[in-house]
Amino acid sequence: MDPETGAVVGGDQTTAAGGAIYANPTELVSSRAIDTRTFGWLAAVELLALVLLPGLYVATLRRRRSVKAGGR
C-alpha cells in the first residue's frame, strides 16, 4: 500500500484483484521491564489526574465564589 495514495503497490495478481491485504505485525508490547514499569506508573498517574483534577477544580471554584460573595 502506498501511504499517500492508498493504492496497492506490490503483490501478485490475486492480491491486486481484490484479495485480502494484511499489514505486517509489529511488536506492541514493551520488550524491556523498565518500559513496562514506567508506562504502568504513567497510566496510574494519568488515571488519578482524570479522577482528582475535576473535583479539585470545582472545589476551587466554589471556594472563590464564597470568598467573593462575602464569606458565606
C-alpha positions as a Python dict, from the first residue, in 0.01 Angstrom:
ca = {
    (1, 'M'): (0, 0, 0),
    (2, 'D'): (121, 342, -86),
    (3, 'P'): (75, 556, 230),
    (4, 'E'): (-2, 871, 33),
    (5, 'T'): (-249, 738, -223),
    (6, 'G'): (-372, 416, -63),
    (7, 'A'): (-316, 229, -389),
    (8, 'V'): (-177, -124, -395),
    (9, 'V'): (188, -104, -497),
    (10, 'G'): (311, -462, -493),
    (11, 'G'): (173, -812, -487),
    (12, 'D'): (73, -1086, -721),
    (13, 'Q'): (-241, -1096, -937),
    (14, 'T'): (-468, -1232, -662),
    (15, 'T'): (-374, -952, -426),
    (16, 'A'): (-424, -681, -686),
    (17, 'A'): (-752, -838, -799),
    (18, 'G'): (-924, -784, -466),
    (19, 'G'): (-775, -1042, -231),
    (20, 'A'): (-721, -965, 133),
    (21, 'I'): (-429, -739, 216),
    (22, 'Y'): (-276, -775, 560),
    (23, 'A'): (-34, -543, 734),
    (24, 'N'): (290, -666, 878),
    (25, 'P'): (252, -718, 1254),
    (26, 'T'): (467, -509, 1481),
    (27, 'E'): (563, -565, 1840),
    (28, 'L'): (323, -373, 2060),
    (29, 'V'): (437, -499, 2398),
    (30, 'S'): (736, -328, 2551),
    (31, 'S'): (1036, -555, 2543),
    (32, 'R'): (1214, -416, 2848),
    (33, 'A'): (1095, -449, 3209),
    (34, 'I'): (1173, -84, 3279),
    (35, 'D'): (935, 20, 3000),
    (36, 'T'): (651, -181, 3148),
    (37, 'R'): (713, -31, 3490),
    (38, 'T'): (742, 324, 3356),
    (39, 'F'): (428, 306, 3145),
    (40, 'G'): (242, 144, 3433),
    (41, 'W'): (324, 435, 3659),
    (42, 'L'): (237, 681, 3386),
    (43, 'A'): (-103, 519, 3336),
    (44, 'A'): (-169, 523, 3711),
    (45, 'V'): (-81, 892, 3740),
    (46, 'E'): (-299, 982, 3440),
    (47, 'L'): (-595, 791, 3584),
    (48, 'L'): (-556, 965, 3919),
    (49, 'A'): (-539, 1301, 3742),
    (50, 'L'): (-857, 1221, 3548),
    (51, 'V'): (-1039, 1137, 3870),
    (52, 'L'): (-900, 1403, 4104),
    (53, 'L'): (-846, 1716, 3895),
    (54, 'P'): (-1212, 1786, 3804),
    (55, 'G'): (-1313, 1764, 4172),
    (56, 'L'): (-1028, 1988, 4282),
    (57, 'Y'): (-1122, 2239, 4012),
    (58, 'V'): (-1485, 2251, 4126),
    (59, 'A'): (-1380, 2285, 4491),
    (60, 'T'): (-1151, 2576, 4399),
    (61, 'L'): (-1429, 2750, 4206),
    (62, 'R'): (-1672, 2712, 4498),
    (63, 'R'): (-1415, 2848, 4742),
    (64, 'R'): (-1352, 3151, 4520),
    (65, 'R'): (-1724, 3219, 4485),
    (66, 'S'): (-1778, 3205, 4861),
    (67, 'V'): (-1489, 3446, 4926),
    (68, 'K'): (-1614, 3678, 4654),
    (69, 'A'): (-1973, 3669, 4789),
    (70, 'G'): (-1872, 3772, 5138),
    (71, 'G'): (-1755, 3455, 5304),
    (72, 'R'): (-2074, 3253, 5321),
}
